[in-house]
Short mmCIF file of C-alpha atoms in Angstrom, two decimals:
data_model
loop_
_atom_site.label_atom_id
_atom_site.label_comp_id
_atom_site.label_asym_id
_atom_site.label_seq_id
_atom_site.Cartn_x
_atom_site.Cartn_y
_atom_site.Cartn_z
CA MET S 170 -0.15 0.16 -0.38
CA ASP S 171 1.65 3.44 -0.34
CA LYS S 172 -0.30 5.65 2.50
CA MET S 173 0.73 5.18 5.28
CA CYS S 174 -2.53 4.66 7.76
CA SER S 175 -5.57 3.54 5.12
CA VAL S 176 -9.55 4.20 5.63
CA SER S 177 -12.84 2.19 6.78
CA PRO S 178 -15.11 1.95 4.57
CA PRO S 179 -17.27 4.72 3.46
CA ALA S 180 -20.51 4.05 6.76
CA SER S 181 -21.34 7.62 7.35
CA GLU S 182 -20.86 11.15 5.73
CA GLU S 183 -16.98 11.19 7.30
CA GLU S 184 -16.27 7.86 5.46
CA ALA S 185 -17.50 8.64 2.33
CA LEU S 186 -15.44 12.59 2.82
CA ALA S 187 -12.21 11.00 3.69
CA ALA S 188 -12.19 7.65 0.89
CA ARG S 189 -13.41 10.82 -0.74
CA ILE S 190 -10.07 12.59 -0.36
CA ASP S 191 -7.92 9.49 0.15
CA ALA S 192 -9.01 8.16 -3.46
CA ILE S 193 -6.95 11.86 -4.65
CA LEU S 194 -4.55 11.70 -3.58
CA ALA S 195 -3.21 7.72 -3.10
CA PRO S 196 -2.76 7.74 -6.51
CA PHE S 197 0.17 10.78 -6.72
CA TYR S 198 2.49 9.17 -3.89
CA LYS S 199 4.01 6.36 -4.53
CA ALA S 200 5.25 3.71 -1.22
CA ASN S 201 9.22 4.07 -1.84
CA ASP S 202 9.22 7.35 -3.03
CA PRO S 203 8.97 11.30 -0.65
CA GLY S 204 5.50 11.71 0.31
CA ALA S 205 3.21 14.14 1.49
CA THR S 206 0.98 14.91 5.22
CA VAL S 207 -2.18 15.77 4.72
CA ILE S 208 -4.84 17.76 7.79
CA VAL S 209 -8.57 18.75 6.45
CA THR S 210 -10.66 20.55 8.95
CA LEU S 211 -14.41 21.06 9.03
CA ASP S 212 -15.23 23.56 11.85
CA GLY S 213 -12.34 23.31 13.86
CA LYS S 214 -13.32 19.17 13.40
CA THR S 215 -10.36 17.08 12.11
CA VAL S 216 -12.69 15.16 8.98
CA PHE S 217 -9.20 13.94 7.88
CA ARG S 218 -5.33 13.55 8.84
CA GLN S 219 -3.07 11.03 6.84
CA ALA S 220 0.78 10.71 5.77
CA TYR S 221 2.00 9.17 2.52
CA GLY S 222 5.19 7.95 0.72
CA MET S 223 8.52 7.78 2.72
CA ALA S 224 9.77 10.52 5.60
CA SER S 225 13.20 9.92 3.86
CA ILE S 226 14.46 8.06 1.59
CA VAL S 227 18.34 7.98 2.17
CA GLU S 228 17.00 5.58 5.71
CA GLN S 229 13.76 3.74 3.88
CA GLN S 230 11.92 5.42 7.62
CA ALA S 231 7.68 6.23 6.10
CA MET S 232 6.52 9.36 6.66
CA LEU S 233 3.35 9.90 9.86
CA PRO S 234 1.42 12.96 10.45
CA GLU S 235 2.70 14.10 12.91
CA THR S 236 6.42 13.97 10.21
CA THR S 237 7.52 17.40 11.03
CA LEU S 238 8.42 20.21 7.24
CA ARG S 239 9.89 22.77 6.25
CA LEU S 240 6.60 25.16 5.28
CA GLY S 241 8.80 27.21 2.61
CA SER S 242 6.62 30.53 2.24
CA ILE S 243 3.97 29.63 4.95
CA SER S 244 6.03 31.33 6.79
CA LYS S 245 5.76 34.57 5.88
CA GLN S 246 2.12 33.72 7.08
CA PHE S 247 3.55 34.03 10.90
CA THR S 248 6.35 37.30 10.59
CA ALA S 249 3.49 39.45 9.26
CA VAL S 250 0.98 38.47 11.92
CA ALA S 251 4.47 39.68 14.18
CA ILE S 252 4.45 42.72 12.36
CA LEU S 253 0.47 42.88 13.55
CA MET S 254 1.17 41.78 17.40
CA LEU S 255 3.81 44.85 17.74
CA VAL S 256 0.79 47.46 16.15
CA GLU S 257 -1.10 45.98 18.72
CA GLU S 258 2.10 47.55 21.57
CA GLY S 259 2.26 50.57 19.78
CA LYS S 260 6.31 50.22 18.60
CA LEU S 261 4.61 50.81 14.75
CA SER S 262 1.85 50.94 12.48
CA VAL S 263 1.34 49.83 9.01
CA SER S 264 1.89 52.92 7.37
CA ASP S 265 5.35 53.31 9.01
CA LYS S 266 8.40 53.94 6.26
CA ILE S 267 11.40 50.73 7.12
CA SER S 268 13.29 53.92 7.66
CA GLN S 269 12.12 55.06 11.23
CA PHE S 270 13.56 51.31 12.05
CA LEU S 271 15.60 51.38 9.19
CA SER S 272 17.65 53.54 9.21
CA ASP S 273 20.52 53.15 6.60
CA TYR S 274 18.71 51.30 4.08
CA PRO S 275 18.42 53.61 1.11
CA ALA S 276 15.32 54.26 -0.15
CA GLN S 277 16.16 55.39 -3.20
CA GLY S 278 14.31 59.04 -3.33
CA ARG S 279 11.21 56.63 -2.20
CA GLN S 280 8.64 56.13 1.12
CA ILE S 281 8.53 52.56 1.57
CA THR S 282 5.94 51.74 4.69
CA ILE S 283 6.04 48.96 6.44
CA GLU S 284 2.53 48.21 3.88
CA HIS S 285 3.94 48.10 1.10
CA LEU S 286 6.87 45.37 2.51
CA LEU S 287 3.88 42.78 3.58
CA THR S 288 1.79 43.10 0.79
CA HIS S 289 4.91 42.38 -2.16
CA SER S 290 4.66 46.01 -3.73
CA SER S 291 8.10 47.99 -2.49
CA GLY S 292 9.27 47.33 -5.51
CA ILE S 293 13.03 46.02 -4.15
CA VAL S 294 14.73 42.92 -5.50
CA SER S 295 13.94 39.35 -4.57
CA PHE S 296 17.31 38.35 -3.42
CA THR S 297 16.37 35.17 -4.02
CA GLY S 298 15.66 35.95 -7.75
CA LYS S 299 19.13 37.17 -8.33
CA GLU S 300 21.77 35.67 -9.89
CA GLY S 301 24.26 34.06 -7.93
CA PHE S 302 21.83 32.92 -5.31
CA ASP S 303 22.19 29.89 -6.15
CA ALA S 304 25.68 29.35 -5.44
CA ASN S 305 26.16 30.63 -2.19
CA ILE S 306 23.38 29.50 -0.74
CA THR S 307 24.83 26.84 1.54
CA LYS S 308 27.48 30.76 3.58
CA GLU S 309 26.23 31.13 6.96
CA LEU S 310 25.74 34.88 6.84
CA SER S 311 24.30 38.15 9.19
CA ILE S 312 21.83 40.05 8.38
CA ALA S 313 23.45 43.30 7.72
CA GLN S 314 25.33 40.63 4.88
CA MET S 315 21.84 39.38 3.04
CA ILE S 316 20.20 43.10 3.83
CA ASP S 317 24.52 44.40 1.44
CA SER S 318 23.19 42.47 -0.74
CA PHE S 319 20.34 43.74 -2.04
CA LYS S 320 19.58 46.99 -0.78
CA ASP S 321 21.56 48.94 -3.06
CA ASP S 322 19.85 47.65 -6.25
CA PRO S 323 17.76 49.48 -8.06
CA LEU S 324 13.74 49.47 -7.18
CA GLU S 325 12.54 47.64 -9.79
CA PHE S 326 8.72 50.02 -9.43
CA ALA S 327 7.82 52.78 -8.02
CA PRO S 328 6.59 51.39 -4.08
CA GLY S 329 2.65 50.76 -3.80
CA THR S 330 2.14 49.82 -7.34
CA ALA S 331 2.20 47.18 -8.54
CA PHE S 332 3.17 43.39 -7.31
CA ASN S 333 6.01 41.34 -8.25
CA TYR S 334 6.31 38.59 -5.22
CA ASN S 335 8.85 39.43 -2.34
CA ASN S 336 11.68 37.64 -0.20
CA SER S 337 13.56 40.11 0.91
CA GLY S 338 10.61 43.09 2.38
CA TYR S 339 9.85 39.46 4.25
CA PHE S 340 13.47 39.69 5.30
CA LEU S 341 13.69 43.57 6.10
CA LEU S 342 10.15 42.68 8.33
CA GLY S 343 12.31 39.51 10.08
CA THR S 344 14.72 42.86 10.85
CA ILE S 345 11.72 44.94 11.40
CA ILE S 346 10.38 42.61 14.13
CA GLU S 347 14.28 41.49 16.09
CA LYS S 348 14.65 45.58 16.81
CA LEU S 349 11.62 46.66 17.79
CA SER S 350 11.15 43.93 20.58
CA GLY S 351 14.96 43.24 21.08
CA MET S 352 15.06 38.86 20.89
CA SER S 353 15.44 37.23 17.59
CA TYR S 354 13.50 36.41 15.26
CA ALA S 355 12.74 32.98 16.37
CA LYS S 356 12.16 33.22 19.35
CA TYR S 357 10.27 36.53 19.29
CA VAL S 358 7.50 33.86 17.27
CA GLN S 359 8.52 30.60 19.19
CA ARG S 360 7.66 32.83 22.58
CA HIS S 361 4.24 34.65 21.33
CA ILE S 362 3.09 33.11 18.84
CA PHE S 363 4.27 29.57 18.86
CA VAL S 364 4.57 28.61 22.60
CA PRO S 365 0.86 29.87 23.62
CA LEU S 366 -0.73 28.35 21.21
CA GLY S 367 -0.10 24.83 21.65
CA MET S 368 2.06 24.72 18.60
CA SER S 369 4.96 22.54 19.98
CA ASN S 370 6.46 21.18 16.89
CA THR S 371 6.35 24.64 14.72
CA TYR S 372 9.75 26.50 15.18
CA TYR S 373 12.25 28.69 13.11
CA GLU S 374 14.74 25.58 11.57
CA GLY S 375 17.66 24.38 14.54
CA TYR S 376 16.03 26.44 17.47
CA GLU S 377 12.84 23.59 18.27
CA LEU S 378 12.61 22.70 22.42
CA SER S 379 12.30 19.12 21.61
CA PRO S 380 13.78 16.54 19.35
CA GLN S 381 11.52 16.23 15.96
CA ARG S 382 10.88 13.54 13.81
CA THR S 383 11.69 15.44 10.60
CA ALA S 384 11.21 15.20 7.74
CA ALA S 385 14.28 14.86 4.59
CA GLY S 386 13.62 17.10 1.65
CA HIS S 387 14.29 15.34 -1.40
CA THR S 388 14.52 17.12 -5.20
CA TYR S 389 14.45 14.91 -8.89
CA ARG S 390 17.11 14.97 -10.64
CA ASN S 391 18.35 12.78 -13.50
CA GLY S 392 15.91 10.01 -13.52
CA ALA S 393 15.60 9.40 -9.17
CA PHE S 394 14.91 10.98 -6.48
CA VAL S 395 18.05 12.12 -4.44
CA PRO S 396 18.16 14.20 -1.22
CA CYS S 397 17.57 17.89 -1.74
CA ASP S 398 20.86 20.31 -2.13
CA ALA S 399 21.37 22.52 1.45
CA ILE S 400 21.06 25.94 1.94
CA SER S 401 21.28 28.25 5.18
CA MET S 402 18.61 29.70 7.09
CA SER S 403 20.21 32.38 7.14
CA GLN S 404 19.18 33.30 3.81
CA VAL S 405 15.72 31.99 5.09
CA TYR S 406 14.57 33.48 7.73
CA ALA S 407 11.85 35.01 8.66
CA ALA S 408 10.67 34.94 4.40
CA GLY S 409 10.29 30.89 5.11
CA ALA S 410 12.36 29.09 7.28
CA LEU S 411 9.42 27.65 10.25
CA VAL S 412 9.10 24.41 10.50
CA SER S 413 5.73 23.02 11.07
CA ASN S 414 3.56 19.75 10.92
CA VAL S 415 -0.32 19.88 9.50
CA ASP S 416 -1.35 19.08 13.17
CA ASP S 417 0.58 22.70 14.51
CA MET S 418 -1.02 24.10 11.22
CA ALA S 419 -4.50 22.78 12.39
CA ARG S 420 -4.21 24.99 15.82
CA TRP S 421 -2.41 28.07 13.57
CA GLU S 422 -5.92 27.40 11.81
CA ASN S 423 -7.97 27.50 15.01
CA ALA S 424 -6.51 31.20 16.16
CA VAL S 425 -6.38 32.72 12.94
CA ALA S 426 -10.75 31.38 12.85
CA SER S 427 -10.89 32.74 16.31
CA GLY S 428 -8.59 35.63 16.42
CA LYS S 429 -6.54 35.72 18.73
CA LEU S 430 -3.84 36.75 19.02
CA ILE S 431 -4.60 40.16 17.19
CA SER S 432 -7.99 42.65 17.04
CA VAL S 433 -10.73 40.98 14.41
CA ALA S 434 -9.26 44.80 12.83
CA ASN S 435 -6.37 43.73 11.98
CA TRP S 436 -7.26 40.52 11.23
CA THR S 437 -9.57 41.65 8.57
CA LYS S 438 -6.62 43.75 7.02
CA ALA S 439 -4.25 40.40 6.92
CA PHE S 440 -6.88 38.53 5.06
CA THR S 441 -8.14 41.78 2.78
CA PRO S 442 -5.58 42.19 -1.45
CA TYR S 443 -4.01 45.75 -1.09
CA ARG S 444 -4.94 48.17 -3.63
CA LEU S 445 -1.84 49.64 -5.47
CA ALA S 446 -1.92 53.48 -6.19
CA ASN S 447 -4.60 52.48 -9.93
CA GLY S 448 -7.10 51.06 -8.05
CA ASN S 449 -6.55 47.85 -8.88
CA SER S 450 -6.55 44.83 -6.36
CA CYS S 451 -2.89 42.67 -6.33
CA GLY S 452 -4.71 39.65 -4.93
CA TYR S 453 -2.54 39.46 -1.70
CA GLY S 454 -2.88 40.30 1.95
CA TYR S 455 -0.50 40.70 4.35
CA GLY S 456 1.18 37.33 4.25
CA TRP S 457 -2.23 35.47 2.61
CA GLU S 458 -3.21 35.52 -0.71
CA VAL S 459 -6.77 37.70 -1.07
CA ARG S 460 -8.99 34.01 -3.68
CA THR S 461 -11.56 32.33 -5.10
CA LEU S 462 -11.64 28.68 -5.13
CA GLN S 463 -15.08 26.99 -7.03
CA GLN S 464 -16.46 30.73 -6.40
CA ARG S 465 -15.75 30.78 -3.16
CA PRO S 466 -13.57 33.43 -0.99
CA MET S 467 -10.33 31.68 -0.68
CA LEU S 468 -7.34 32.20 1.61
CA ALA S 469 -4.33 30.78 1.28
CA HIS S 470 -0.15 30.11 0.64
CA GLY S 471 2.13 27.88 -1.00
CA GLY S 472 6.09 27.14 0.42
CA GLY S 473 8.44 25.98 -2.15
CA ILE S 474 12.24 25.42 -0.39
CA ASN S 475 14.98 23.26 -1.05
CA GLY S 476 13.32 19.93 -0.86
CA PHE S 477 9.97 20.22 0.37
CA MET S 478 6.55 22.38 -1.54
CA THR S 479 4.14 22.91 0.83
CA PHE S 480 -0.12 24.51 0.78
CA ALA S 481 -2.56 25.21 2.56
CA LEU S 482 -5.52 27.88 2.17
CA ARG S 483 -8.98 28.16 4.34
CA LEU S 484 -12.59 28.89 2.91
CA PRO S 485 -13.65 31.28 6.02
CA GLU S 486 -17.29 30.49 4.64
CA ASP S 487 -16.78 27.11 4.69
CA LYS S 488 -14.70 26.79 7.73
CA LEU S 489 -13.13 24.19 5.68
CA PHE S 490 -8.28 24.24 6.53
CA VAL S 491 -6.29 21.35 4.25
CA ALA S 492 -3.06 21.75 4.39
CA VAL S 493 -0.48 20.27 2.68
CA LEU S 494 3.26 19.80 3.11
CA SER S 495 5.52 17.16 1.15
CA ASN S 496 9.47 16.54 1.31
CA ALA S 497 10.82 17.24 -2.51
CA ASP S 498 11.03 20.22 -3.98
CA PHE S 499 10.97 17.76 -8.27
CA GLY S 500 9.60 14.92 -9.58
CA VAL S 501 5.83 15.45 -6.63
CA VAL S 502 2.42 17.17 -7.34
CA ASP S 503 2.41 20.44 -6.89
CA PRO S 504 0.64 20.45 -3.31
CA GLU S 505 -1.04 24.20 -4.43
CA CYS S 506 -3.30 20.79 -6.40
CA ILE S 507 -3.63 18.47 -4.36
CA ALA S 508 -5.07 20.91 -1.40
CA HIS S 509 -7.36 22.41 -4.05
CA LYS S 510 -8.90 19.40 -5.49
CA ILE S 511 -9.03 18.32 -2.10
CA GLY S 512 -11.01 21.57 -0.88
CA ALA S 513 -13.32 21.34 -4.18
CA VAL S 514 -14.42 17.87 -3.20
CA THR S 515 -14.80 18.85 0.31
CA ILE S 516 -17.39 21.35 -0.49
CA GLY S 517 -19.11 19.18 -3.07
CA GLU S 518 -17.93 20.97 -6.33
CA PRO S 519 -14.92 19.29 -7.86
CA LEU S 520 -13.07 21.36 -9.94
CA VAL S 521 -12.33 19.40 -13.70
CA ASP S 522 -9.59 17.32 -14.86
CA PHE S 523 -8.71 18.01 -18.22
CA GLU S 524 -7.38 15.37 -20.73
CA ALA S 525 -4.66 15.94 -22.32
CA ILE S 526 -4.84 15.49 -26.79
CA GLU S 527 -2.57 15.53 -29.60
CA LEU S 528 -2.13 18.50 -31.55
CA ASP S 529 0.20 18.37 -34.96
CA ALA S 530 3.25 20.58 -35.40
CA THR S 531 1.12 22.59 -37.91
CA ALA S 532 -1.60 23.48 -35.42
CA LEU S 533 1.02 23.95 -32.78
CA ASP S 534 2.94 26.57 -34.46
CA ALA S 535 0.12 29.21 -34.22
CA PHE S 536 1.05 29.91 -30.58
CA VAL S 537 5.43 30.38 -30.24
CA GLY S 538 6.58 33.45 -29.40
CA VAL S 539 6.11 36.19 -26.39
CA TYR S 540 4.50 36.89 -24.92
CA THR S 541 4.26 39.86 -22.05
CA ILE S 542 2.18 42.10 -19.70
CA ASN S 543 5.47 44.38 -18.44
CA ALA S 544 9.38 44.08 -18.25
CA LEU S 545 8.23 41.24 -14.99
CA GLU S 546 5.83 39.31 -16.74
CA GLN S 547 6.90 37.63 -19.71
CA ARG S 548 6.30 34.11 -20.95
CA ILE S 549 8.51 32.60 -24.23
CA PHE S 550 6.61 29.67 -26.11
CA TRP S 551 7.76 27.14 -28.13
CA ARG S 552 8.02 23.93 -30.42
CA ASP S 553 10.30 21.06 -29.59
CA ALA S 554 8.38 18.17 -32.03
CA ASN S 555 5.30 17.70 -31.22
CA GLN S 556 5.06 19.04 -27.80
CA LEU S 557 5.08 23.20 -26.92
CA LEU S 558 7.54 24.11 -24.04
CA MET S 559 6.42 27.69 -21.86
CA GLN S 560 8.66 29.38 -19.97
CA ARG S 561 7.88 31.97 -17.46
CA ALA S 562 11.20 34.67 -17.16
CA GLY S 563 14.00 33.29 -15.18
CA GLY S 564 12.09 30.44 -14.17
CA ASP S 565 11.97 26.93 -15.49
CA ILE S 566 11.15 25.39 -18.89
CA THR S 567 7.05 23.70 -18.17
CA PRO S 568 5.97 21.56 -21.25
CA VAL S 569 1.81 22.08 -21.56
CA HIS S 570 -0.53 19.82 -23.04
CA ALA S 571 -3.26 20.88 -25.21
CA TYR S 572 -7.31 19.74 -24.05
CA SER S 573 -7.84 22.16 -26.82
CA GLY S 574 -7.84 23.44 -29.62
CA ASN S 575 -6.25 27.31 -27.81
CA GLY S 576 -7.18 25.33 -24.69
CA PHE S 577 -3.76 23.73 -22.81
CA PHE S 578 -2.88 22.65 -18.85
CA ILE S 579 0.17 21.72 -17.43
CA LYS S 580 -0.05 17.95 -15.85
CA ASN S 581 0.16 18.47 -11.41
CA THR S 582 -1.18 21.91 -11.38
CA LEU S 583 -3.63 24.01 -11.57
CA GLY S 584 -1.85 26.23 -14.46
CA HIS S 585 -3.31 26.03 -17.27
CA MET S 586 -4.51 29.13 -20.70
CA GLU S 587 -6.02 29.12 -23.37
CA PHE S 588 -4.71 31.77 -26.44
CA VAL S 589 -7.62 33.30 -28.03
CA ARG S 590 -7.44 34.32 -31.71
CA ASP S 591 -8.48 37.78 -33.67
CA ALA S 592 -11.05 37.57 -36.39
CA ALA S 593 -8.52 36.65 -38.94
CA GLY S 594 -7.29 33.17 -36.86
CA VAL S 595 -3.82 34.91 -36.15
CA VAL S 596 -3.20 34.42 -31.64
CA VAL S 597 -3.03 37.52 -30.40
CA LYS S 598 -3.02 37.08 -26.64
CA VAL S 599 -2.52 34.26 -24.41
CA VAL S 600 -5.19 34.34 -20.94
CA VAL S 601 -2.92 32.67 -18.43
CA HIS S 602 -4.79 30.91 -15.46
CA HIS S 603 -3.99 29.58 -11.61
CA GLY S 604 -6.69 27.86 -10.14
CA GLY S 605 -9.45 31.36 -8.56
CA ALA S 606 -5.85 33.38 -8.55
CA ALA S 607 -6.07 36.87 -10.64
CA ASP S 608 -6.44 35.20 -14.08
CA GLU S 609 -2.91 37.32 -16.40
CA ASN S 610 -3.79 38.32 -20.07
CA LEU S 611 -0.33 37.90 -21.66
CA ARG S 612 0.09 40.05 -25.41
CA VAL S 613 2.31 38.77 -27.95
CA THR S 614 5.51 40.87 -29.13
CA ALA S 615 7.63 39.05 -30.54
#
């Protein structure tokens, strides 16, 4: 059997739901490959909790539901709430300029605020996207050294005028937390969030309070799963250095749903998408993406870090929470896709699964080109034999598969796209869908 906990034959509505969820998960995780831990709660009650695959291929250690895994960027939720806790202590306001707390940070004549950092709208270059980052990722660096690595780069845009996901902003937020609290970021979130909420299996990596059963990270290379590349948590910090398990993620959800730690007003701010200077929503609040799933409001976040991919979503109106934590960063199904499928099935509105069809080379050539929104967002499509390939600016090469004459999807993800033609039948743009997130309209430019 591929899974570590079998589901009993349906004898009740809850058992029937568990069986449907297991039927989604089981095909994606093989017994001897990296796996995942999954939890689903409804109105605070756990209705599904399972582990699949291996926690460590090298040690042949099976994954268990209580196993801890790196969260990656889901960590940003805790950083954002820590900032809001300091707001409630009167130590800062989200409208404060960061120069009030980081006096030597060069704002380049612009007014960069705490809110800009929280909402990825600061224009600061994200250090994880810089050339050479991967090559130096194992180095132990001080906070000052890390900030020095990006602080003098020209801003990508005027603060508040655009959205570009940015790890540098959350790194700076961690520094501000330290300056205002007088303690390390690791200790602050432990003392003010994890301990009060009983999250004994959540910690900044390397600062756990008790021994943990922790999953090893994996990647897929040369046709096999192997241990992931090393990474220094000093370079991840408040943007993604936390570790947890699904039980603690459920505790976190209960705290969020019941409005603990901060006021209703500040929780509301965290869940409200920031509006850019032109009035458009950026689809991101403070540490949460603000989306929809099957037309229902959804708050969510994913994480990707060496050896791990994660995703957690909540549907407030349905009181539903889903967390999927996996211990491979490549070669496995995207946890975002799995979490969406689980959420949709749980509310009784399953997502449509695309089926691939064959298009000949001539048909595929119609879609070849460079498609652009702006200088920060570009996708290139080209054909290799009978396969259409796509590459996002700075991203990996991804095969896309046709499901109609103009529609394509990415296997094991929520990503799909529709090419749009003019009256003459010439492709003029592509609309990229992200499973409920804001669509991207990219026009062909070359």
